[in-house]
Amino acid sequence: MEQSAILLWAIVWLVVWGTIGGLVTPRIYARKDLDISQASLGGAAIGAALGPLGLIPLWWKTPQLRNRLLVFSGLIVVGILVIAFALADPDNLCVVNGGFVVSQLTNGIVIGIIYGLMALGLTLIFSILGVVSFAHGEFYMVGGMVVYYLGATPFYESFTAGTERLAENTGGLLGFVNYLIPPLLLLLAACVFTFVVGVIFERIFLRVMNSGAVDRPGEYAILVTFGLAFFLQYLTQALVGANPVKSQRFFDFPRAEIPAESGGLVKMTPGNLTLFDFVSIPNPRFTAALIAILMLGALMWFLYRTWLGKALRAVSQDRQAAAVTGINPDSMNTLAFGMGAMLAGLSGASLVQVFSWLPQVGIPAAARSFVIIVLGGMGSLPGAFLGGLFVGLVEAAGTGCIPDTTRAAAYIPAYGMIILTLVLLLKPTGLFGREL
Amino acid sequence: MSRAALGWILGAIVLLFFLVAPVAVTVSPYIMHLAITAFFYAILASSWSLLAGYGGQFSFGHMAFMAIGGYTSGLIGKFIRFTTAPTELCNDFSLFGNWWLVVLKPRDVGTIRDTCLDLAKTSTMPQGSLIVTPPVWATVLMGVVMGAVFGLLVGGLVLRLRSTYLALFTIGFSEILRAAISAEIPITEGQSGLEMLPLFPGGVSILGQTFNESSKIPPYYVMLFLLIASIALMAWLAGSRFGLFVRAIREDEEAAAALGVNIVRYKVLIFVVTSTLAAAAGAVQAHYIGIITPNILIILQMSLVISMAVIGGLENIYAAAIGAIIIQFMLELLRTSFDIGPFTIDMSLWRLVFFGLLLMVTLRWQRNGLIAPLFDRFTRGNVARETVAKRQVAAVPAEEAPAQSEK
């Protein structure tokens, strides 16, 4: 009891000085006629980090709040929290076992990459259509459902058996490729399906936004995407029922140890990958992260190297100017919505082997994506990716370190909401936001 | 008789029907239950339409405020007692005189042992000391206050920003609340639900007639009067200067701000008012049902309220309320299943698919909803004709005057 009070007092200290810093600093900066866009965040960060020792010189000198200063004080805040936590609960697995911490963090990054991919779809839609799609979670859910139910068809099973036989006959690298074909086809099917649904929806329901046929298009978009979410969720439930399903892992790791017999660096079993003997990554998560990274690479290539991608980015920067140069903004809208839906569908498709899948599974995922895009800055692609990593890390730390495990699991969505609240309070534009 | 007068008379007849029907004829308890639930949804849908249709602020957390009202009322009823002697076993707070405020301790997970008050009654408390449960109206009132407080907190945090942020934040807020209620089993009983006192413990007698606890007639009138009161309040707000400001903000925030409307204050105010109404409805409904579970917070409930408001008419609180009542009855009628050849169609799911589709289609092609246009036919039917006539009158001299002068 005595010790957990330390953590409580540390949090009270951070909150009190953070609040004072966050409230007073913008006033002082405004009085001195300085830039106040960072003042509230900077004041809160420095106040929380150093307390009065930091705030008094800050208010005295009112330096320009550079990012370096903010990151530095942010790190101090994290440091205070970590030390207070370690003092408060010295027997915790997170404090005693360094390997566990690294393992948790690795898993946080692995899952964060997939969160980032999903949020990237949402932010892509927002940057081009100016619309937050409330059906994003449902595309995620549908992607997973397509993979599971296609994978359960008899045709797919015989097809898999065929390719496996082929793989065994050919052997070697070519055999391994044969082995990968069926799951890749499943992913492709999920992508195509969600893309098509997204395109159809955009053509029917969102195309009218730009023609002036609906008044207050922003509000219309919120409601109509929410309606799509409702529709897709219950359509899925009516078609396949509400039992949780989980698909097989896409492929097994080969059994291997590198270097051989060392018990050390890299160890692979069919369901697990162990690095340095203590970082353990389950196969399904690893596969999902690998898919996400490949997809991210493909997306970057598409956005920065192809004509269509450049056209998309042009529309997101300036609709009218893009239209003048011969880009049809309406088709770019359709493409962006379809691609956003596809990215969500692909994240779902790659995670259906990790989590058990329900028609309702999209809601927390969508809520997490909202947190990520607000954190990263609405419409910012790198922001979405970094935000995804950050949220993944925070969730891993939260679930791993909070002693009451059932409660820690129940509150997973809450960690994201705390981040969201802080971002909205301190820096509503997010990390890389362009405008409010 | 003008059409507007006909509209008013029709409205009065409908209202009279709802007021008289349960006492005039014997209505089956099932229909009464449906009616009470329909009124409950009508309050939610019409207050949401005030927020979204008039204010242009899209909250997906309306059900969360409803749950805050219900759970606050239920938790106060469960954990707070007034006694004339300290219990020693619970948390006692001394009040005036020899009265004590007792806060019961949450029970441990997995035990069904007596509460600390039950233990105290037999051991530490003197014989004959009184134990008073807070009255239901007071706990409901506290639920309403709590709804307003949370409305102020959420609104104050998010409404400084664009309206998209409100939608993003409230959807998460609602999910968190659901997670918290499900997880804090010692306090909220989690998924098994928090039991609530009936609205009138021990029955009630009105006008010489006594109704017992399980009678549906008193809750029916409570909910109906709550509906009428909240619609009256909202109609007054919508028609006042405040309503004009709010609509100005909806149409163009920058322009409204430039004309001197304090946009954040009015947005927060309308958010607080509608959240409070939702909390009131939630508290009364929870007491009527007798149990409240975190499942009222699932997105489906929010989707239904939105469908009701949109299909009724987003920019008309009366239409949203009537839409809610009609849809609630339709949802009940569609709770069937039938067979087409070898397939059994479970309508209890397909009806939701249907309403989802109807929501999208209504938004796309009939933005004003399906019921609001009927209203306009009655209440504003003459306005269009009069305007056309006035324009013609105004236009005729202007066109004919030069023609005459040429002659």
PDB file of N, CA and C in Angstrom, chain A residues 126 132 134 201 204-205 208 214-216 219-220 222-224 226-228 230-231 234-235 237-239 363-364 367 370 374 378 407 410-411 413-414 417 420-421 424-425 428-429 435-436, chain B residues 48 56 58 60 157 160-162 164-165 167-169 171-173 175-176 179-180 183-184 250-251 299-300 303 306-307 310 314-315 349-350 352-353 355-357 359-360 363-365 367:
ATOM      1  N   PHE A 126      -9.558  10.340 -45.503  1.00  0.00           N
ATOM      2  CA  PHE A 126      -9.781  11.689 -44.985  1.00  0.00           C
ATOM      3  C   PHE A 126      -9.018  12.716 -45.796  1.00  0.00           C
ATOM      4  N   VAL A 132     -14.386  11.362 -42.508  1.00  0.00           N
ATOM      5  CA  VAL A 132     -13.956  10.257 -41.660  1.00  0.00           C
ATOM      6  C   VAL A 132     -14.950   9.126 -41.870  1.00  0.00           C
ATOM      7  N   PHE A 134     -16.889   6.177 -40.870  1.00  0.00           N
ATOM      8  CA  PHE A 134     -17.237   5.444 -39.668  1.00  0.00           C
ATOM      9  C   PHE A 134     -17.491   3.970 -39.964  1.00  0.00           C
ATOM     10  N   PHE A 201     -19.999   1.789 -52.788  1.00  0.00           N
ATOM     11  CA  PHE A 201     -20.586   2.693 -51.803  1.00  0.00           C
ATOM     12  C   PHE A 201     -20.261   4.141 -52.153  1.00  0.00           C
ATOM     13  N   ILE A 204     -22.349   5.384 -55.120  1.00  0.00           N
ATOM     14  CA  ILE A 204     -23.772   5.602 -54.885  1.00  0.00           C
ATOM     15  C   ILE A 204     -24.006   6.707 -53.861  1.00  0.00           C
ATOM     16  N   PHE A 205     -23.237   6.667 -52.764  1.00  0.00           N
ATOM     17  CA  PHE A 205     -23.617   7.502 -51.628  1.00  0.00           C
ATOM     18  C   PHE A 205     -22.728   8.724 -51.423  1.00  0.00           C
ATOM     19  N   VAL A 208     -22.375  12.190 -54.496  1.00  0.00           N
ATOM     20  CA  VAL A 208     -23.255  13.359 -54.518  1.00  0.00           C
ATOM     21  C   VAL A 208     -22.736  14.503 -53.670  1.00  0.00           C
ATOM     22  N   VAL A 214     -26.516  17.430 -51.899  1.00  0.00           N
ATOM     23  CA  VAL A 214     -26.903  17.373 -50.493  1.00  0.00           C
ATOM     24  C   VAL A 214     -26.360  18.617 -49.803  1.00  0.00           C
ATOM     25  N   ASP A 215     -27.154  19.175 -48.897  1.00  0.00           N
ATOM     26  CA  ASP A 215     -26.602  20.302 -48.153  1.00  0.00           C
ATOM     27  C   ASP A 215     -25.841  19.773 -46.950  1.00  0.00           C
ATOM     28  N   ARG A 216     -24.894  20.527 -46.507  1.00  0.00           N
ATOM     29  CA  ARG A 216     -24.013  20.151 -45.392  1.00  0.00           C
ATOM     30  C   ARG A 216     -23.412  18.761 -45.589  1.00  0.00           C
ATOM     31  N   GLU A 219     -21.775  16.600 -42.613  1.00  0.00           N
ATOM     32  CA  GLU A 219     -22.669  15.894 -41.693  1.00  0.00           C
ATOM     33  C   GLU A 219     -23.278  14.679 -42.380  1.00  0.00           C
ATOM     34  N   TYR A 220     -23.634  14.863 -43.651  1.00  0.00           N
ATOM     35  CA  TYR A 220     -24.201  13.764 -44.415  1.00  0.00           C
ATOM     36  C   TYR A 220     -23.231  12.590 -44.438  1.00  0.00           C
ATOM     37  N   ILE A 222     -20.830  11.786 -42.317  1.00  0.00           N
ATOM     38  CA  ILE A 222     -20.731  11.102 -41.018  1.00  0.00           C
ATOM     39  C   ILE A 222     -21.873  10.102 -40.882  1.00  0.00           C
ATOM     40  N   LEU A 223     -23.085  10.581 -41.183  1.00  0.00           N
ATOM     41  CA  LEU A 223     -24.246   9.720 -40.960  1.00  0.00           C
ATOM     42  C   LEU A 223     -24.300   8.567 -41.942  1.00  0.00           C
ATOM     43  N   VAL A 224     -23.981   8.834 -43.200  1.00  0.00           N
ATOM     44  CA  VAL A 224     -24.166   7.771 -44.183  1.00  0.00           C
ATOM     45  C   VAL A 224     -23.111   6.683 -44.008  1.00  0.00           C
ATOM     46  N   PHE A 226     -21.847   5.930 -41.108  1.00  0.00           N
ATOM     47  CA  PHE A 226     -22.312   5.235 -39.913  1.00  0.00           C
ATOM     48  C   PHE A 226     -23.417   4.252 -40.284  1.00  0.00           C
ATOM     49  N   GLY A 227     -24.308   4.672 -41.192  1.00  0.00           N
ATOM     50  CA  GLY A 227     -25.363   3.780 -41.664  1.00  0.00           C
ATOM     51  C   GLY A 227     -24.776   2.563 -42.356  1.00  0.00           C
ATOM     52  N   LEU A 228     -23.709   2.779 -43.132  1.00  0.00           N
ATOM     53  CA  LEU A 228     -23.064   1.648 -43.812  1.00  0.00           C
ATOM     54  C   LEU A 228     -22.501   0.674 -42.784  1.00  0.00           C
ATOM     55  N   PHE A 230     -23.553   0.095 -39.712  1.00  0.00           N
ATOM     56  CA  PHE A 230     -24.706  -0.605 -39.145  1.00  0.00           C
ATOM     57  C   PHE A 230     -25.167  -1.703 -40.106  1.00  0.00           C
ATOM     58  N   PHE A 231     -25.304  -1.325 -41.378  1.00  0.00           N
ATOM     59  CA  PHE A 231     -25.790  -2.259 -42.395  1.00  0.00           C
ATOM     60  C   PHE A 231     -24.832  -3.439 -42.560  1.00  0.00           C
ATOM     61  N   TYR A 234     -24.715  -5.911 -39.448  1.00  0.00           N
ATOM     62  CA  TYR A 234     -25.833  -6.837 -39.267  1.00  0.00           C
ATOM     63  C   TYR A 234     -26.064  -7.702 -40.483  1.00  0.00           C
ATOM     64  N   LEU A 235     -25.656  -7.241 -41.663  1.00  0.00           N
ATOM     65  CA  LEU A 235     -25.713  -8.125 -42.824  1.00  0.00           C
ATOM     66  C   LEU A 235     -24.793  -9.320 -42.587  1.00  0.00           C
ATOM     67  N   GLN A 237     -23.773 -10.463 -39.720  1.00  0.00           N
ATOM     68  CA  GLN A 237     -24.298 -11.307 -38.650  1.00  0.00           C
ATOM     69  C   GLN A 237     -25.463 -12.154 -39.145  1.00  0.00           C
ATOM     70  N   ALA A 238     -26.308 -11.583 -40.008  1.00  0.00           N
ATOM     71  CA  ALA A 238     -27.439 -12.344 -40.525  1.00  0.00           C
ATOM     72  C   ALA A 238     -26.957 -13.450 -41.450  1.00  0.00           C
ATOM     73  N   LEU A 239     -25.850 -13.203 -42.170  1.00  0.00           N
ATOM     74  CA  LEU A 239     -25.381 -14.213 -43.115  1.00  0.00           C
ATOM     75  C   LEU A 239     -24.603 -15.330 -42.441  1.00  0.00           C
ATOM     76  N   ILE A 363     -15.682  -2.606 -34.209  1.00  0.00           N
ATOM     77  CA  ILE A 363     -15.926  -1.358 -33.476  1.00  0.00           C
ATOM     78  C   ILE A 363     -14.711  -0.900 -32.671  1.00  0.00           C
ATOM     79  N   PRO A 364     -14.126  -1.779 -31.834  1.00  0.00           N
ATOM     80  CA  PRO A 364     -12.930  -1.317 -31.135  1.00  0.00           C
ATOM     81  C   PRO A 364     -11.791  -1.003 -32.093  1.00  0.00           C
ATOM     82  N   ALA A 367     -12.434   2.401 -33.410  1.00  0.00           N
ATOM     83  CA  ALA A 367     -12.173   3.410 -32.387  1.00  0.00           C
ATOM     84  C   ALA A 367     -10.671   3.632 -32.258  1.00  0.00           C
ATOM     85  N   PHE A 370      -9.432   5.752 -35.050  1.00  0.00           N
ATOM     86  CA  PHE A 370      -9.740   7.165 -34.848  1.00  0.00           C
ATOM     87  C   PHE A 370      -8.689   7.806 -33.946  1.00  0.00           C
ATOM     88  N   VAL A 374      -6.130  10.855 -35.166  1.00  0.00           N
ATOM     89  CA  VAL A 374      -6.106  12.142 -34.469  1.00  0.00           C
ATOM     90  C   VAL A 374      -4.720  12.375 -33.881  1.00  0.00           C
ATOM     91  N   MET A 378      -4.856  14.527 -38.607  1.00  0.00           N
ATOM     92  CA  MET A 378      -5.823  14.058 -39.606  1.00  0.00           C
ATOM     93  C   MET A 378      -5.273  14.274 -41.007  1.00  0.00           C
ATOM     94  N   ARG A 407      -8.538  -7.197 -15.728  1.00  0.00           N
ATOM     95  CA  ARG A 407      -8.905  -5.804 -15.863  1.00  0.00           C
ATOM     96  C   ARG A 407      -8.076  -5.129 -16.954  1.00  0.00           C
ATOM     97  N   ALA A 410      -9.560  -5.898 -20.166  1.00  0.00           N
ATOM     98  CA  ALA A 410     -10.843  -5.244 -20.399  1.00  0.00           C
ATOM     99  C   ALA A 410     -10.658  -3.783 -20.763  1.00  0.00           C
ATOM    100  N   TYR A 411      -9.579  -3.181 -20.257  1.00  0.00           N
ATOM    101  CA  TYR A 411      -9.412  -1.747 -20.472  1.00  0.00           C
ATOM    102  C   TYR A 411      -8.538  -1.413 -21.674  1.00  0.00           C
ATOM    103  N   PRO A 413      -9.214  -0.754 -24.783  1.00  0.00           N
ATOM    104  CA  PRO A 413      -9.614   0.452 -25.514  1.00  0.00           C
ATOM    105  C   PRO A 413      -9.390   1.731 -24.722  1.00  0.00           C
ATOM    106  N   ALA A 414      -9.321   1.620 -23.387  1.00  0.00           N
ATOM    107  CA  ALA A 414      -9.193   2.834 -22.583  1.00  0.00           C
ATOM    108  C   ALA A 414      -7.841   3.506 -22.774  1.00  0.00           C
ATOM    109  N   MET A 417      -8.090   5.808 -25.507  1.00  0.00           N
ATOM    110  CA  MET A 417      -8.908   6.988 -25.202  1.00  0.00           C
ATOM    111  C   MET A 417      -8.155   7.989 -24.354  1.00  0.00           C
ATOM    112  N   LEU A 420      -6.158   9.849 -26.728  1.00  0.00           N
ATOM    113  CA  LEU A 420      -6.998  10.749 -27.510  1.00  0.00           C
ATOM    114  C   LEU A 420      -7.353  11.993 -26.701  1.00  0.00           C
ATOM    115  N   THR A 421      -7.725  11.778 -25.422  1.00  0.00           N
ATOM    116  CA  THR A 421      -8.086  12.918 -24.587  1.00  0.00           C
ATOM    117  C   THR A 421      -6.914  13.872 -24.447  1.00  0.00           C
ATOM    118  N   LEU A 424      -6.387  15.779 -27.704  1.00  0.00           N
ATOM    119  CA  LEU A 424      -7.402  16.806 -27.930  1.00  0.00           C
ATOM    120  C   LEU A 424      -7.198  17.987 -26.991  1.00  0.00           C
ATOM    121  N   LEU A 425      -6.728  17.706 -25.756  1.00  0.00           N
ATOM    122  CA  LEU A 425      -6.501  18.796 -24.813  1.00  0.00           C
ATOM    123  C   LEU A 425      -5.298  19.633 -25.204  1.00  0.00           C
ATOM    124  N   PRO A 428      -4.583  19.542 -30.603  1.00  0.00           N
ATOM    125  CA  PRO A 428      -5.630  18.917 -31.424  1.00  0.00           C
ATOM    126  C   PRO A 428      -5.210  18.646 -32.852  1.00  0.00           C
ATOM    127  N   THR A 429      -4.173  19.313 -33.346  1.00  0.00           N
ATOM    128  CA  THR A 429      -3.768  19.039 -34.726  1.00  0.00           C
ATOM    129  C   THR A 429      -2.980  17.748 -34.834  1.00  0.00           C
ATOM    130  N   GLU A 435      -4.015  21.215 -40.576  1.00  0.00           N
ATOM    131  CA  GLU A 435      -4.930  22.281 -40.202  1.00  0.00           C
ATOM    132  C   GLU A 435      -5.916  21.688 -39.227  1.00  0.00           C
ATOM    133  N   LEU A 436      -6.664  22.543 -38.552  1.00  0.00           N
ATOM    134  CA  LEU A 436      -7.599  22.051 -37.556  1.00  0.00           C
ATOM    135  C   LEU A 436      -8.902  21.689 -38.227  1.00  0.00           C
TER     136      LEU A 436
ATOM    137  N   TRP B  48     -31.706  13.527 -29.755  1.00  0.00           N
ATOM    138  CA  TRP B  48     -30.568  13.408 -30.675  1.00  0.00           C
ATOM    139  C   TRP B  48     -30.802  14.249 -31.917  1.00  0.00           C
ATOM    140  N   GLY B  56     -26.218  20.404 -35.580  1.00  0.00           N
ATOM    141  CA  GLY B  56     -25.172  19.926 -36.486  1.00  0.00           C
ATOM    142  C   GLY B  56     -24.020  19.261 -35.754  1.00  0.00           C
ATOM    143  N   PHE B  58     -22.672  15.831 -34.212  1.00  0.00           N
ATOM    144  CA  PHE B  58     -23.005  14.414 -34.265  1.00  0.00           C
ATOM    145  C   PHE B  58     -22.354  13.674 -33.128  1.00  0.00           C
ATOM    146  N   PHE B  60     -22.108  10.173 -31.110  1.00  0.00           N
ATOM    147  CA  PHE B  60     -22.460   8.759 -31.099  1.00  0.00           C
ATOM    148  C   PHE B  60     -22.473   8.253 -29.663  1.00  0.00           C
ATOM    149  N   LEU B 157     -14.452  19.444 -23.675  1.00  0.00           N
ATOM    150  CA  LEU B 157     -13.195  18.948 -24.241  1.00  0.00           C
ATOM    151  C   LEU B 157     -13.230  18.970 -25.764  1.00  0.00           C
ATOM    152  N   ARG B 160     -14.667  22.356 -28.788  1.00  0.00           N
ATOM    153  CA  ARG B 160     -13.845  23.470 -29.263  1.00  0.00           C
ATOM    154  C   ARG B 160     -13.400  23.195 -30.687  1.00  0.00           C
ATOM    155  N   LEU B 161     -13.461  21.914 -31.078  1.00  0.00           N
ATOM    156  CA  LEU B 161     -12.908  21.519 -32.372  1.00  0.00           C
ATOM    157  C   LEU B 161     -14.030  21.307 -33.380  1.00  0.00           C
ATOM    158  N   ARG B 162     -13.650  20.856 -34.571  1.00  0.00           N
ATOM    159  CA  ARG B 162     -14.655  20.596 -35.599  1.00  0.00           C
ATOM    160  C   ARG B 162     -15.580  19.462 -35.192  1.00  0.00           C
ATOM    161  N   THR B 164     -16.425  16.764 -36.498  1.00  0.00           N
ATOM    162  CA  THR B 164     -15.992  15.374 -36.697  1.00  0.00           C
ATOM    163  C   THR B 164     -15.376  14.809 -35.421  1.00  0.00           C
ATOM    164  N   TYR B 165     -14.646  15.664 -34.684  1.00  0.00           N
ATOM    165  CA  TYR B 165     -13.975  15.189 -33.482  1.00  0.00           C
ATOM    166  C   TYR B 165     -14.979  14.709 -32.447  1.00  0.00           C
ATOM    167  N   ALA B 167     -17.829  13.243 -33.038  1.00  0.00           N
ATOM    168  CA  ALA B 167     -18.249  11.899 -33.439  1.00  0.00           C
ATOM    169  C   ALA B 167     -17.166  10.882 -33.106  1.00  0.00           C
ATOM    170  N   LEU B 168     -15.903  11.228 -33.396  1.00  0.00           N
ATOM    171  CA  LEU B 168     -14.800  10.312 -33.120  1.00  0.00           C
ATOM    172  C   LEU B 168     -14.682  10.033 -31.635  1.00  0.00           C
ATOM    173  N   PHE B 169     -14.783  11.107 -30.840  1.00  0.00           N
ATOM    174  CA  PHE B 169     -14.542  10.956 -29.411  1.00  0.00           C
ATOM    175  C   PHE B 169     -15.676  10.191 -28.743  1.00  0.00           C
ATOM    176  N   ILE B 171     -17.782   8.011 -29.874  1.00  0.00           N
ATOM    177  CA  ILE B 171     -17.878   6.582 -30.166  1.00  0.00           C
ATOM    178  C   ILE B 171     -16.914   5.830 -29.253  1.00  0.00           C
ATOM    179  N   GLY B 172     -15.727   6.396 -29.027  1.00  0.00           N
ATOM    180  CA  GLY B 172     -14.775   5.779 -28.119  1.00  0.00           C
ATOM    181  C   GLY B 172     -15.227   5.879 -26.677  1.00  0.00           C
ATOM    182  N   PHE B 173     -15.780   7.028 -26.315  1.00  0.00           N
ATOM    183  CA  PHE B 173     -16.257   7.254 -24.947  1.00  0.00           C
ATOM    184  C   PHE B 173     -17.288   6.195 -24.580  1.00  0.00           C
ATOM    185  N   GLU B 175     -17.634   3.245 -25.911  1.00  0.00           N
ATOM    186  CA  GLU B 175     -17.002   1.931 -25.795  1.00  0.00           C
ATOM    187  C   GLU B 175     -16.277   1.781 -24.457  1.00  0.00           C
ATOM    188  N   ILE B 176     -15.606   2.845 -24.033  1.00  0.00           N
ATOM    189  CA  ILE B 176     -14.874   2.809 -22.766  1.00  0.00           C
ATOM    190  C   ILE B 176     -15.830   2.597 -21.621  1.00  0.00           C
ATOM    191  N   ALA B 179     -16.807  -0.892 -21.510  1.00  0.00           N
ATOM    192  CA  ALA B 179     -15.734  -1.743 -20.986  1.00  0.00           C
ATOM    193  C   ALA B 179     -15.631  -1.579 -19.478  1.00  0.00           C
ATOM    194  N   ALA B 180     -15.720  -0.343 -19.003  1.00  0.00           N
ATOM    195  CA  ALA B 180     -15.558  -0.096 -17.570  1.00  0.00           C
ATOM    196  C   ALA B 180     -16.690  -0.735 -16.789  1.00  0.00           C
ATOM    197  N   ALA B 183     -16.254  -4.404 -16.642  1.00  0.00           N
ATOM    198  CA  ALA B 183     -15.088  -4.898 -15.899  1.00  0.00           C
ATOM    199  C   ALA B 183     -15.225  -4.694 -14.395  1.00  0.00           C
ATOM    200  N   GLU B 184     -15.881  -3.618 -13.978  1.00  0.00           N
ATOM    201  CA  GLU B 184     -15.943  -3.316 -12.542  1.00  0.00           C
ATOM    202  C   GLU B 184     -17.087  -4.098 -11.898  1.00  0.00           C
ATOM    203  N   ARG B 250     -24.809  25.774 -37.035  1.00  0.00           N
ATOM    204  CA  ARG B 250     -24.862  24.619 -37.907  1.00  0.00           C
ATOM    205  C   ARG B 250     -24.597  25.030 -39.358  1.00  0.00           C
ATOM    206  N   GLU B 251     -25.223  26.145 -39.778  1.00  0.00           N
ATOM    207  CA  GLU B 251     -25.085  26.521 -41.180  1.00  0.00           C
ATOM    208  C   GLU B 251     -23.675  26.989 -41.502  1.00  0.00           C
ATOM    209  N   ILE B 299     -23.232  -0.494 -29.895  1.00  0.00           N
ATOM    210  CA  ILE B 299     -23.425   0.459 -30.971  1.00  0.00           C
ATOM    211  C   ILE B 299     -24.791   0.267 -31.633  1.00  0.00           C
ATOM    212  N   LEU B 300     -25.310  -0.976 -31.586  1.00  0.00           N
ATOM    213  CA  LEU B 300     -26.619  -1.239 -32.203  1.00  0.00           C
ATOM    214  C   LEU B 300     -27.670  -0.281 -31.655  1.00  0.00           C
ATOM    215  N   SER B 303     -27.232   2.977 -33.121  1.00  0.00           N
ATOM    216  CA  SER B 303     -27.634   2.947 -34.527  1.00  0.00           C
ATOM    217  C   SER B 303     -29.140   3.019 -34.646  1.00  0.00           C
ATOM    218  N   ILE B 306     -30.306   6.519 -34.055  1.00  0.00           N
ATOM    219  CA  ILE B 306     -30.009   7.358 -35.215  1.00  0.00           C
ATOM    220  C   ILE B 306     -30.966   7.042 -36.350  1.00  0.00           C
ATOM    221  N   SER B 307     -31.219   5.733 -36.577  1.00  0.00           N
ATOM    222  CA  SER B 307     -32.163   5.376 -37.640  1.00  0.00           C
ATOM    223  C   SER B 307     -33.519   5.998 -37.387  1.00  0.00           C
ATOM    224  N   VAL B 310     -33.347   9.722 -38.102  1.00  0.00           N
ATOM    225  CA  VAL B 310     -33.170  10.051 -39.519  1.00  0.00           C
ATOM    226  C   VAL B 310     -34.411   9.676 -40.323  1.00  0.00           C
ATOM    227  N   LEU B 314     -34.661  14.311 -39.452  1.00  0.00           N
ATOM    228  CA  LEU B 314     -33.561  14.729 -38.600  1.00  0.00           C
ATOM    229  C   LEU B 314     -33.743  16.149 -38.090  1.00  0.00           C
ATOM    230  N   GLU B 315     -34.424  16.985 -38.870  1.00  0.00           N
ATOM    231  CA  GLU B 315     -34.467  18.389 -38.476  1.00  0.00           C
ATOM    232  C   GLU B 315     -35.802  18.752 -37.850  1.00  0.00           C
ATOM    233  N   LEU B 349     -32.730 -10.636 -37.109  1.00  0.00           N
ATOM    234  CA  LEU B 349     -31.498 -10.026 -37.599  1.00  0.00           C
ATOM    235  C   LEU B 349     -31.732  -9.235 -38.872  1.00  0.00           C
ATOM    236  N   TRP B 350     -32.545  -9.814 -39.769  1.00  0.00           N
ATOM    237  CA  TRP B 350     -32.713  -9.161 -41.067  1.00  0.00           C
ATOM    238  C   TRP B 350     -33.427  -7.830 -40.940  1.00  0.00           C
ATOM    239  N   LEU B 352     -32.777  -5.653 -38.768  1.00  0.00           N
ATOM    240  CA  LEU B 352     -31.746  -4.647 -38.511  1.00  0.00           C
ATOM    241  C   LEU B 352     -31.022  -4.298 -39.801  1.00  0.00           C
ATOM    242  N   VAL B 353     -30.766  -5.334 -40.632  1.00  0.00           N
ATOM    243  CA  VAL B 353     -30.152  -5.076 -41.931  1.00  0.00           C
ATOM    244  C   VAL B 353     -31.041  -4.127 -42.721  1.00  0.00           C
ATOM    245  N   PHE B 355     -33.201  -1.976 -41.579  1.00  0.00           N
ATOM    246  CA  PHE B 355     -33.190  -0.604 -41.077  1.00  0.00           C
ATOM    247  C   PHE B 355     -31.888   0.107 -41.405  1.00  0.00           C
ATOM    248  N   GLY B 356     -30.777  -0.642 -41.415  1.00  0.00           N
ATOM    249  CA  GLY B 356     -29.523  -0.036 -41.829  1.00  0.00           C
ATOM    250  C   GLY B 356     -29.610   0.481 -43.252  1.00  0.00           C
ATOM    251  N   LEU B 357     -30.175  -0.355 -44.118  1.00  0.00           N
ATOM    252  CA  LEU B 357     -30.322   0.038 -45.523  1.00  0.00           C
ATOM    253  C   LEU B 357     -31.275   1.223 -45.645  1.00  0.00           C
ATOM    254  N   LEU B 359     -31.851   3.451 -43.452  1.00  0.00           N
ATOM    255  CA  LEU B 359     -31.158   4.643 -42.952  1.00  0.00           C
ATOM    256  C   LEU B 359     -30.336   5.281 -44.056  1.00  0.00           C
ATOM    257  N   MET B 360     -29.546   4.451 -44.766  1.00  0.00           N
ATOM    258  CA  MET B 360     -28.700   4.997 -45.826  1.00  0.00           C
ATOM    259  C   MET B 360     -29.532   5.565 -46.966  1.00  0.00           C
ATOM    260  N   LEU B 363     -31.170   8.833 -46.036  1.00  0.00           N
ATOM    261  CA  LEU B 363     -30.206   9.928 -46.026  1.00  0.00           C
ATOM    262  C   LEU B 363     -29.888  10.393 -47.434  1.00  0.00           C
ATOM    263  N   ARG B 364     -29.803   9.431 -48.322  1.00  0.00           N
ATOM    264  CA  ARG B 364     -29.335   9.765 -49.664  1.00  0.00           C
ATOM    265  C   ARG B 364     -30.435  10.441 -50.485  1.00  0.00           C
ATOM    266  N   TRP B 365     -31.646   9.896 -50.441  1.00  0.00           N
ATOM    267  CA  TRP B 365     -32.670  10.382 -51.355  1.00  0.00           C
ATOM    268  C   TRP B 365     -33.786  11.159 -50.685  1.00  0.00           C
ATOM    269  N   ARG B 367     -33.605  13.372 -47.627  1.00  0.00           N
ATOM    270  CA  ARG B 367     -32.805  13.873 -46.526  1.00  0.00           C
ATOM    271  C   ARG B 367     -33.654  14.323 -45.335  1.00  0.00           C
TER     272      ARG B 367
END
